[in-house]
Coordinates of C-alpha atoms and ligand atoms in Angstrom, one line a residue:
Chain D
M1 CA 3.8 -2.9 -18.8
I2 CA 0.2 -2.1 -19.4
R3 CA -0.5 -0.8 -15.9
S4 CA 1.1 0.6 -12.9
Q5 CA -1.5 -0.5 -10.3
T6 CA -1.6 -3.7 -8.4
D7 CA -4.5 -6.1 -8.7
I8 CA -5.3 -5.5 -5.0
P9 CA -5.5 -1.7 -4.2
L10 CA -3.4 -2.0 -1.0
E11 CA -1.9 1.5 -1.4
R12 CA -5.1 3.1 -0.2
D13 CA -5.3 1.2 3.1
A14 CA -5.0 3.2 6.3
A15 CA -2.7 0.6 7.7
S16 CA -0.5 0.7 4.6
R17 CA -0.1 4.5 5.0
M18 CA 1.0 4.1 8.6
L19 CA 3.5 1.4 7.9
P20 CA 6.4 3.5 6.6
W21 CA 6.2 5.9 9.5
I22 CA 6.2 3.1 12.1
I23 CA 9.1 1.4 10.3
A24 CA 11.0 4.7 10.1
I25 CA 10.7 5.2 13.9
M26 CA 11.8 1.7 14.6
V27 CA 14.8 1.8 12.2
Y28 CA 15.8 5.2 13.6
L29 CA 15.9 3.7 17.1
A30 CA 17.7 0.6 16.1
A31 CA 20.3 2.6 14.1
L32 CA 20.9 4.9 17.0
A33 CA 21.3 2.0 19.4
I34 CA 23.8 0.4 17.1
A35 CA 25.6 3.8 16.5
G36 CA 25.8 4.5 20.3
T37 CA 27.2 1.1 21.0
L38 CA 29.7 1.3 18.1
T39 CA 31.0 4.6 19.5
L40 CA 31.3 3.2 23.0
S41 CA 33.3 0.2 21.9
Q42 CA 35.4 2.4 19.8
V43 CA 36.3 4.5 22.8
I44 CA 37.0 1.5 24.9
R45 CA 39.1 0.0 22.2
S46 CA 41.2 3.2 22.0
W47 CA 41.8 3.0 25.8
S48 CA 42.7 -0.6 25.7
V49 CA 45.2 -0.1 22.9
A50 CA 46.9 2.6 24.9
G51 CA 46.7 0.7 28.2
T52 CA 47.5 -2.9 27.6
G53 CA 50.7 -4.2 29.2
T54 CA 51.3 -1.1 31.3
L55 CA 51.4 -0.5 35.0
T56 CA 51.3 2.9 36.8
V57 CA 52.6 3.5 40.2
Q58 CA 51.5 6.6 42.1
V59 CA 53.7 8.0 44.8
P60 CA 51.9 10.5 47.0
F61 CA 53.3 14.0 47.6
G62 CA 55.8 13.9 50.5
D63 CA 56.6 17.2 52.2
S64 CA 58.3 18.8 49.1
A65 CA 58.5 18.2 45.4
A66 CA 62.2 17.2 45.7
K67 CA 61.5 14.6 48.4
T68 CA 58.6 13.3 46.3
E69 CA 60.9 12.9 43.4
A70 CA 63.5 11.1 45.4
L71 CA 60.9 8.7 46.8
A72 CA 59.7 8.1 43.2
E73 CA 63.2 7.3 42.0
R74 CA 63.6 4.7 44.8
A75 CA 60.3 3.1 43.9
A76 CA 61.4 3.1 40.3
S77 CA 64.6 1.2 41.1
V78 CA 62.5 -1.4 43.0
L79 CA 60.4 -1.8 39.9
R80 CA 63.5 -2.1 37.7
E81 CA 64.6 -5.1 39.8
T82 CA 61.2 -6.8 39.6
P83 CA 61.2 -9.6 37.1
G84 CA 58.7 -9.2 34.3
I85 CA 58.9 -5.5 34.3
S86 CA 60.7 -3.6 31.6
R87 CA 61.1 0.1 30.7
V88 CA 60.4 2.0 33.9
R89 CA 60.0 5.7 33.6
V90 CA 59.4 8.3 36.2
L91 CA 57.2 11.0 34.8
S92 CA 58.6 14.5 35.1
R93 CA 56.7 17.1 37.1
Q94 CA 55.9 18.8 33.7
D95 CA 54.3 15.5 32.5
V96 CA 52.2 15.2 35.6
A97 CA 51.2 18.8 35.4
G98 CA 50.2 18.1 31.8
L99 CA 48.0 15.2 32.8
V100 CA 46.1 17.2 35.4
K101 CA 45.8 20.3 33.2
P102 CA 42.3 19.6 32.0
W103 CA 41.1 19.6 35.7
L104 CA 43.4 21.9 37.5
G105 CA 44.5 24.4 34.9
P106 CA 47.9 25.3 33.3
A107 CA 51.3 24.4 34.8
E108 CA 51.8 27.9 36.3
Q109 CA 48.8 27.4 38.5
T110 CA 49.6 23.9 39.6
A111 CA 53.3 24.6 40.3
G112 CA 52.7 24.9 44.0
L113 CA 50.3 22.1 44.4
P114 CA 51.2 18.8 46.2
L115 CA 51.0 16.7 43.0
P116 CA 51.9 13.0 43.3
A117 CA 54.7 11.5 41.3
L118 CA 53.8 8.9 38.6
I119 CA 55.9 6.0 37.4
D120 CA 55.1 4.3 34.1
A121 CA 56.2 0.7 33.6
S122 CA 55.7 -1.8 30.9
V123 CA 54.9 -5.4 31.6
V124 CA 56.7 -7.9 29.5
G125 CA 54.2 -9.8 27.3
G126 CA 52.9 -12.9 29.1
A127 CA 54.7 -12.2 32.4
S128 CA 52.6 -12.5 35.5
I129 CA 53.5 -10.2 38.4
D130 CA 52.4 -10.6 41.9
L131 CA 50.8 -7.2 42.2
A132 CA 50.0 -7.6 45.9
A133 CA 53.6 -8.3 46.9
L134 CA 54.8 -5.5 44.7
S135 CA 52.4 -3.0 46.3
R136 CA 53.7 -4.1 49.8
R137 CA 57.3 -3.6 48.8
L138 CA 56.6 -0.2 47.3
A139 CA 54.6 0.9 50.3
G140 CA 57.6 0.0 52.5
I141 CA 59.8 2.4 50.6
A142 CA 57.3 5.2 49.7
P143 CA 54.3 5.2 52.1
G144 CA 51.0 5.4 50.4
A145 CA 52.3 4.3 47.0
T146 CA 49.7 2.5 44.9
V147 CA 50.0 0.2 41.9
E148 CA 47.4 0.5 39.2
D149 CA 47.1 -2.5 36.9
H150 CA 45.5 -1.3 33.7
K151 CA 44.9 -4.8 32.5
K152 CA 42.6 -5.7 35.3
W153 CA 40.7 -2.5 34.8
L154 CA 40.6 -3.0 31.1
D155 CA 39.4 -6.5 31.4
K156 CA 36.4 -5.2 33.3
L157 CA 35.9 -2.5 30.7
V158 CA 35.9 -5.0 27.9
G159 CA 33.4 -7.1 29.8
F160 CA 31.3 -4.0 30.3
A161 CA 31.5 -3.3 26.6
R162 CA 30.4 -6.8 25.8
S163 CA 27.3 -6.5 28.0
I164 CA 26.5 -3.2 26.3
W165 CA 26.6 -5.1 23.0
L166 CA 24.3 -7.8 24.4
V167 CA 21.8 -5.2 25.5
T168 CA 22.0 -3.5 22.1
L169 CA 21.4 -6.8 20.4
L170 CA 18.4 -7.4 22.6
V171 CA 17.1 -3.9 21.8
V172 CA 17.5 -4.5 18.1
A173 CA 15.9 -7.9 18.3
M174 CA 12.9 -6.4 20.1
I175 CA 12.6 -3.6 17.5
L176 CA 12.8 -6.3 14.8
L177 CA 10.0 -8.2 16.5
A178 CA 7.9 -5.1 16.8
A179 CA 8.5 -4.5 13.0
V180 CA 7.4 -8.1 12.2
V181 CA 4.3 -7.7 14.3
T182 CA 3.5 -4.5 12.5
V183 CA 3.9 -6.0 9.1
I184 CA 1.7 -9.0 10.2
F185 CA -1.0 -6.7 11.4
T186 CA -0.9 -4.6 8.2
T187 CA -1.0 -7.6 6.0
R188 CA -3.9 -9.2 7.9
T189 CA -5.8 -6.0 7.8
G190 CA -5.2 -5.8 4.0
L191 CA -6.4 -9.4 3.6
R192 CA -9.6 -8.6 5.5
I193 CA -10.3 -5.4 3.7
H194 CA -9.7 -6.8 0.2
Y195 CA -11.4 -10.1 0.9
R196 CA -13.7 -9.6 -2.2
V197 CA -10.9 -8.8 -4.6
I198 CA -8.9 -11.8 -3.4
E199 CA -11.9 -14.1 -3.8
V200 CA -12.2 -12.9 -7.4
L201 CA -8.5 -13.5 -8.0
H202 CA -8.9 -17.0 -6.7
L203 CA -11.9 -17.6 -8.8
I204 CA -10.1 -16.7 -12.0
G205 CA -7.3 -19.0 -11.2
A206 CA -4.8 -17.2 -9.0
H207 CA -2.5 -19.2 -6.8
D208 CA -2.0 -18.0 -3.2
R209 CA 1.6 -17.1 -4.2
Y210 CA 0.2 -14.7 -6.8
I211 CA -1.8 -12.9 -4.1
S212 CA 1.1 -13.0 -1.6
R213 CA 3.4 -11.4 -4.2
Q214 CA 1.2 -8.3 -4.2
F215 CA 1.3 -8.0 -0.5
E216 CA 5.1 -8.6 -0.5
R217 CA 5.7 -5.9 -3.0
Q218 CA 3.7 -3.5 -1.1
A219 CA 5.3 -4.4 2.3
V220 CA 8.8 -4.2 0.9
M221 CA 8.2 -0.8 -0.8
L222 CA 6.7 0.7 2.3
S223 CA 9.3 -0.7 4.6
L224 CA 12.2 0.4 2.4
K225 CA 10.7 3.9 2.3
G226 CA 10.4 4.0 6.0
A227 CA 13.8 2.4 6.7
L228 CA 15.6 4.9 4.4
V229 CA 14.0 7.8 6.2
G230 CA 14.9 6.3 9.6
V231 CA 18.5 5.6 8.6
L232 CA 18.9 9.0 7.1
L233 CA 17.7 10.7 10.3
A234 CA 19.9 8.4 12.4
V235 CA 23.0 9.3 10.3
L236 CA 22.2 13.0 10.6
T237 CA 21.8 12.6 14.4
V238 CA 25.1 10.7 14.7
V239 CA 26.9 13.3 12.6
A240 CA 25.4 16.2 14.6
L241 CA 26.3 14.5 17.9
A242 CA 29.8 13.8 16.7
H243 CA 30.2 17.5 15.8
L244 CA 29.1 18.5 19.3
A245 CA 31.4 15.9 20.8
A246 CA 34.3 17.2 18.7
Q247 CA 33.7 20.7 20.0
V248 CA 34.3 19.5 23.5
D249 CA 37.3 17.3 22.5
L250 CA 35.5 14.1 23.5
I251 CA 36.1 12.3 20.2
R252 CA 37.7 12.9 16.9
A253 CA 36.2 14.5 13.9
P254 CA 32.8 13.0 12.8
R255 CA 33.9 11.4 9.6
L256 CA 36.5 9.5 11.6
V257 CA 34.0 8.2 14.1
F258 CA 33.2 5.1 12.2
S259 CA 35.1 3.0 9.7
V260 CA 33.7 2.2 6.3
W261 CA 32.3 -1.1 7.3
Q262 CA 30.6 0.4 10.3
W263 CA 28.9 2.9 8.0
G264 CA 28.0 -0.1 6.0
L265 CA 25.9 -1.3 8.9
F266 CA 23.6 1.6 8.3
V267 CA 23.2 0.5 4.7
L268 CA 22.4 -3.0 5.9
V269 CA 19.5 -1.7 8.1
P270 CA 17.1 -0.9 5.2
I271 CA 18.1 -4.1 3.5
V272 CA 17.3 -6.1 6.5
A273 CA 14.0 -4.2 7.0
G274 CA 13.0 -5.0 3.4
L275 CA 13.8 -8.6 3.7
V276 CA 12.0 -8.9 7.0
A277 CA 8.9 -7.2 5.4
L278 CA 9.1 -9.5 2.4
Y279 CA 9.1 -12.8 4.3
T280 CA 6.7 -11.6 7.0
A281 CA 4.2 -10.6 4.4
R282 CA 4.6 -13.8 2.4
L283 CA 4.2 -16.1 5.4
T284 CA 1.3 -14.1 6.7
V285 CA -0.6 -14.3 3.4
L286 CA 0.1 -17.9 2.8
R287 CA -0.8 -19.0 6.3
T288 CA -3.9 -16.9 6.4
L289 CA -5.2 -18.1 3.0
G290 CA -4.1 -21.7 3.7
R291 CA -6.5 -21.7 6.6
L292 CA -9.5 -20.9 4.4
T293 CA -10.9 -23.6 2.1
Chain G
M1 CA -5.8 -34.6 -17.3
M2 CA -8.8 -36.6 -18.7
D3 CA -9.8 -39.0 -21.4
E4 CA -11.2 -37.7 -24.6
D5 CA -14.8 -38.7 -24.0
D6 CA -14.9 -38.4 -20.2
P7 CA -17.6 -35.9 -19.3
I8 CA -16.3 -32.4 -18.5
V9 CA -18.6 -32.3 -15.5
R10 CA -20.2 -35.2 -13.8
F11 CA -22.6 -35.2 -10.8
D12 CA -23.4 -38.4 -8.9
N13 CA -26.2 -38.2 -6.2
V14 CA -25.1 -34.7 -5.4
G15 CA -26.8 -32.7 -2.6
M16 CA -25.8 -29.3 -1.4
R17 CA -26.8 -27.0 1.4
Y18 CA -25.4 -23.7 2.7
G19 CA -24.2 -24.1 6.3
T20 CA -26.9 -25.9 8.3
G21 CA -29.7 -24.7 6.0
P22 CA -32.0 -26.9 3.9
E23 CA -30.7 -28.7 0.9
V24 CA -31.0 -26.4 -2.1
L25 CA -29.9 -29.1 -4.5
R26 CA -30.6 -32.8 -4.1
D27 CA -30.1 -36.1 -5.9
I28 CA -28.5 -34.6 -8.9
N29 CA -27.1 -37.0 -11.5
M30 CA -25.9 -35.6 -14.7
A31 CA -22.9 -35.5 -17.1
L32 CA -21.9 -32.8 -19.5
E33 CA -20.1 -34.1 -22.5
P34 CA -17.1 -32.2 -24.0
G35 CA -18.2 -29.7 -26.6
S36 CA -21.8 -29.6 -25.4
F37 CA -23.9 -26.4 -25.0
Y38 CA -26.6 -26.2 -22.3
F39 CA -29.0 -23.7 -21.1
L40 CA -29.7 -23.9 -17.3
T41 CA -33.2 -22.7 -16.4
G42 CA -35.4 -22.6 -13.4
E43 CA -37.1 -19.9 -11.5
S44 CA -35.4 -17.4 -9.2
G45 CA -34.1 -19.2 -6.2
A46 CA -34.2 -22.6 -7.9
G47 CA -30.5 -23.1 -7.4
K48 CA -28.9 -22.2 -10.7
T49 CA -26.1 -20.2 -9.2
S50 CA -25.6 -22.9 -6.6
L51 CA -25.2 -25.5 -9.2
L52 CA -22.7 -23.4 -11.1
R53 CA -20.8 -22.7 -7.8
L54 CA -20.2 -26.5 -7.5
M55 CA -18.8 -26.6 -11.0
Y56 CA -16.4 -23.7 -10.5
L57 CA -15.3 -25.2 -7.2
A58 CA -16.5 -22.3 -5.0
N59 CA -18.5 -24.8 -3.0
R60 CA -18.1 -28.5 -2.2
P61 CA -21.2 -30.8 -2.3
S62 CA -22.5 -31.7 1.1
R63 CA -23.1 -35.2 -0.3
G64 CA -22.4 -37.1 -3.5
L65 CA -19.6 -36.8 -5.9
V66 CA -18.7 -34.0 -8.3
H67 CA -16.1 -34.6 -11.0
V68 CA -14.7 -31.6 -13.0
F69 CA -12.3 -32.3 -15.9
G70 CA -12.2 -35.9 -14.7
R71 CA -11.1 -34.9 -11.2
D72 CA -13.0 -35.8 -8.0
V73 CA -13.3 -32.3 -6.5
S74 CA -13.2 -33.6 -2.9
T75 CA -9.6 -34.8 -3.4
L76 CA -8.3 -31.6 -4.9
G77 CA -5.4 -29.9 -3.1
R78 CA -5.3 -26.2 -2.5
D79 CA -2.8 -25.8 -5.3
E80 CA -4.7 -27.8 -7.8
V81 CA -7.9 -25.7 -7.7
P82 CA -6.4 -22.7 -9.5
V83 CA -5.0 -25.0 -12.2
L84 CA -8.5 -26.3 -13.0
R85 CA -10.0 -22.9 -12.8
R86 CA -7.6 -21.6 -15.5
H87 CA -9.4 -23.9 -17.9
M88 CA -12.8 -22.4 -17.0
G89 CA -14.3 -19.1 -17.7
V90 CA -17.0 -17.9 -15.3
I91 CA -19.4 -15.0 -15.8
F92 CA -20.8 -14.2 -12.4
Q93 CA -24.3 -13.0 -11.9
D94 CA -23.0 -10.0 -10.0
F95 CA -20.0 -9.6 -12.4
R96 CA -17.3 -9.3 -9.7
L97 CA -15.2 -6.8 -11.6
L98 CA -12.3 -5.1 -9.8
D99 CA -13.5 -1.5 -9.6
H100 CA -10.0 0.0 -9.2
L101 CA -8.8 -1.5 -12.5
S102 CA -9.5 -0.3 -16.0
T103 CA -11.7 -2.4 -18.4
L104 CA -8.5 -3.6 -20.1
D105 CA -6.8 -4.7 -16.9
N106 CA -10.0 -6.4 -15.7
V107 CA -10.1 -8.5 -18.8
A108 CA -6.4 -9.1 -18.9
L109 CA -6.5 -10.5 -15.3
P110 CA -7.0 -14.2 -16.1
L111 CA -4.0 -14.1 -18.5
R112 CA -1.8 -12.3 -16.0
V113 CA -2.8 -14.6 -13.2
A114 CA -1.7 -17.4 -15.4
G115 CA 1.7 -15.8 -15.9
A116 CA 1.2 -14.1 -19.3
K117 CA 2.6 -10.6 -19.8
G118 CA 3.8 -8.2 -22.5
P119 CA 2.3 -6.2 -25.4
K120 CA 0.6 -9.2 -26.9
V121 CA -1.7 -9.5 -23.9
R122 CA -2.8 -5.9 -24.4
Q123 CA -3.4 -6.4 -28.1
H124 CA -5.4 -9.5 -27.6
V125 CA -7.5 -8.0 -24.9
A126 CA -8.2 -4.8 -26.8
E127 CA -9.3 -6.9 -29.8
L128 CA -11.8 -8.8 -27.7
L129 CA -13.1 -5.6 -26.1
R130 CA -13.8 -4.2 -29.6
W131 CA -15.6 -7.4 -30.4
V132 CA -18.0 -7.1 -27.4
G133 CA -18.5 -3.4 -28.3
L134 CA -16.3 -1.9 -25.6
G135 CA -13.6 -0.6 -27.8
D136 CA -14.2 3.0 -26.7
H137 CA -14.1 2.1 -23.0
I138 CA -10.7 0.4 -22.7
N139 CA -9.4 2.7 -20.1
A140 CA -12.6 3.3 -18.2
K141 CA -13.2 2.1 -14.7
P142 CA -16.1 -0.3 -14.5
T143 CA -18.1 1.9 -12.0
T144 CA -18.3 4.6 -14.7
L145 CA -20.0 2.2 -17.1
S146 CA -23.6 1.0 -17.5
G147 CA -24.8 -2.4 -16.2
G148 CA -24.8 -3.8 -19.7
E149 CA -21.3 -2.6 -20.3
Q150 CA -20.0 -4.1 -17.1
Q151 CA -21.6 -7.3 -18.0
R152 CA -19.7 -7.4 -21.2
I153 CA -16.5 -6.8 -19.4
A154 CA -17.3 -9.8 -17.2
I155 CA -18.0 -11.8 -20.3
A156 CA -14.8 -10.7 -22.0
R157 CA -12.8 -11.7 -18.9
A158 CA -14.4 -15.1 -18.8
V159 CA -13.6 -16.0 -22.4
I160 CA -10.2 -14.3 -22.8
N161 CA -8.2 -17.5 -22.2
Q162 CA -10.4 -19.7 -24.4
P163 CA -11.6 -21.9 -21.6
N164 CA -12.6 -25.5 -22.0
L165 CA -15.6 -24.9 -19.8
L166 CA -17.6 -21.7 -19.9
L167 CA -20.1 -21.1 -17.0
A168 CA -22.4 -18.1 -17.6
D169 CA -24.7 -17.0 -14.8
E170 CA -27.4 -14.7 -16.4
P171 CA -25.0 -13.3 -18.9
T172 CA -27.7 -11.4 -20.8
G173 CA -29.6 -10.1 -17.8
N174 CA -28.6 -6.4 -18.3
V175 CA -28.6 -6.1 -22.1
D176 CA -31.3 -5.9 -24.7
D177 CA -32.1 -8.9 -26.9
N178 CA -29.9 -7.6 -29.7
I179 CA -26.8 -7.5 -27.7
G180 CA -27.9 -10.7 -25.9
M181 CA -28.0 -12.5 -29.3
R182 CA -24.6 -11.1 -30.1
L183 CA -23.2 -12.5 -26.9
L184 CA -24.7 -15.9 -27.4
F185 CA -23.2 -15.9 -30.9
L186 CA -19.9 -15.4 -29.2
F187 CA -20.5 -18.4 -26.9
E188 CA -21.5 -20.4 -29.9
E189 CA -18.3 -19.4 -31.6
L190 CA -16.3 -20.7 -28.6
N191 CA -18.5 -23.8 -28.4
R192 CA -17.6 -24.6 -32.1
M193 CA -14.0 -24.4 -31.1
G194 CA -14.5 -27.0 -28.4
T195 CA -15.6 -25.1 -25.3
T196 CA -18.3 -26.7 -23.2
V197 CA -20.9 -24.0 -22.4
V198 CA -23.5 -23.7 -19.6
V199 CA -25.7 -20.6 -19.7
A200 CA -28.0 -20.0 -16.8
T201 CA -30.8 -17.7 -17.8
H202 CA -34.4 -16.5 -17.4
N203 CA -34.7 -15.2 -20.9
E204 CA -37.1 -17.5 -22.6
R205 CA -37.1 -15.5 -25.8
L206 CA -33.3 -16.0 -26.2
V207 CA -33.4 -19.6 -25.2
S208 CA -36.0 -20.5 -27.7
R209 CA -34.0 -19.1 -30.6
F210 CA -31.2 -21.7 -30.1
P211 CA -31.4 -25.4 -30.6
Y212 CA -29.5 -26.4 -27.4
P213 CA -30.7 -28.7 -24.7
R214 CA -31.8 -27.5 -21.3
L215 CA -31.0 -28.4 -17.7
V216 CA -34.2 -27.5 -15.8
L217 CA -34.0 -27.0 -12.1
E218 CA -37.0 -27.6 -10.0
D219 CA -37.4 -28.6 -6.4
G220 CA -33.6 -28.8 -6.2
Q221 CA -33.5 -31.4 -8.9
V222 CA -32.3 -31.3 -12.5
T223 CA -34.0 -32.7 -15.6
K224 CA -32.5 -32.6 -19.0
Q225 CA -34.8 -31.5 -21.8
K226 CA -34.1 -31.6 -25.5
G227 CA -33.7 -28.2 -27.2
Ligands
ATP301 N1 -24.7 -17.9 0.5 C1 -25.9 -18.5 0.7 N2 -26.2 -18.8 2.0 C2 -27.4 -19.4 2.3 N3 -28.3 -19.6 1.4 C3 -28.1 -19.3 0.1 C4 -26.9 -18.7 -0.3 N4 -26.9 -18.5 -1.6 C5 -28.1 -19.0 -2.1 N5 -28.8 -19.5 -1.0 C6 -30.1 -20.1 -1.1 O1 -30.1 -21.2 -2.0 C7 -31.2 -21.2 -2.9 C8 -30.8 -21.2 -4.3 O2 -30.1 -19.9 -4.6 P1 -29.4 -19.7 -6.0 O3 -28.7 -18.4 -5.9 O4 -28.6 -20.8 -6.4 O5 -30.7 -19.5 -6.9 P2 -30.8 -19.0 -8.5 O6 -31.5 -20.1 -9.2 O7 -29.4 -18.6 -8.9 O8 -31.7 -17.7 -8.3 P3 -31.7 -16.4 -9.3 O9 -32.3 -16.8 -10.6 O10 -32.5 -15.4 -8.5 O11 -30.3 -16.0 -9.4 C9 -32.1 -20.0 -2.5 O12 -33.1 -20.5 -1.7 C10 -31.1 -19.1 -1.7 O13 -31.9 -18.5 -0.7
MG302 MG1 -28.5 -17.0 -9.5

């Protein structure tokens, strides 16, 4: 059109110049909170997939490796007779050595150590097993044997993950609130600074909506700018962290960390920031002007 | 909006004060017929600007009734005021131009505020600016222009949408009589096409060259005099 400028010179306001930076910081924090929680629930999910419906029995080392193995076999036969349990497998000494390798070193070094024996068992879907009674029976055969019920532990883990999500939602909501307050403040400051210009616009027949549109456009532009910077920094941070994590074998390669829709959340953040800015600016202008007469 | 021969502006026992100050206007009764042309005179501080402010709805009367375009202004909703103002053109005594906008954008503002856009607006505005002698300053910012030039921007902005009511507050205060005459001819032109015109001015020489009636403000009261 015939001009690039707005009727109200908002772009020169000090508050307007601060807005993108404040929004960038807020968006960065929100995106990181979401990314951290996504990663955590991802990890928890992978544990729960591996662990649902299984039971592990640990038989402590008894005098010699051979005796430990014999005790484990007797405990396994008890398990096989227990209704609701299928597929019982005594882990070989190599398997156990493999499990402790990250902590105790390669098999050659652990050969002489008093490692316990482990028994894996699957629980038939839907079956409920009296774990206390089972523990007592196993302890009678192999003193010190313990039963680990993954499900119980996983239930707790899932509950934990859920509370982490709640906290994250709370954090994001608070950041959103802070963003709204910032936009309100910026808009009110603009209304005050440009009081004369707004008065002239009114006098030549502008509706309040015409004036609010100028503030909306400005708030959306600045917020989008800030949000894009914030999201970009957050993505870079996540990728860098994932790289570091991959180096110490904590999680898989960075591009596998999130699924497509989870990356989509990051795209959503600037859109939400823009929409929040739009409606906050509009309502602030309309309410403030509406109070004048 | 109103009947053919309803007055454009009507005052019934109008009084006006600023805040808790004294009444600057009192007991004003008058009616401006559609298509009329009035000079509004009175010495400095007599209340000319105040009277115009009542007409362009910047102030409400502290007593009495003001009707503009047939509407009782005390019953107007916030959304209705801009609609009425789009049928008015106001030349403010202090111009009230937007300094960050070019001459062209300042004059185009009433059109844009009313929703018009496109190359036609630009063409129309440029034409009017040439007419008021600002053809060479289309892209200048008002602060870089002389007082008289700024005044002509204000005038162009007031007449750009061919208002039904033109309210001019000292529109010739900063220009010599030649340009002053030229501007009044512009108002006459608009008046011939149906615009009701009220020109507040001190300039006796200019007033005496036109045959129009006067509204004379004295002691806060208005008397009509034949031109
Ligand atoms: N905003 C205001 N607040 C308080 N008093 C005001 C205000 N504006 C004008 N007045 C007072 O109202 C009276 C009329 O002022 P007004 O501006 O209407 O006069 P005027 O005829 O336009 O004068 P001039 O020819 O100097 O422009 C003056 O006594 C002035 O002091
Ligand atoms: Mg005045």
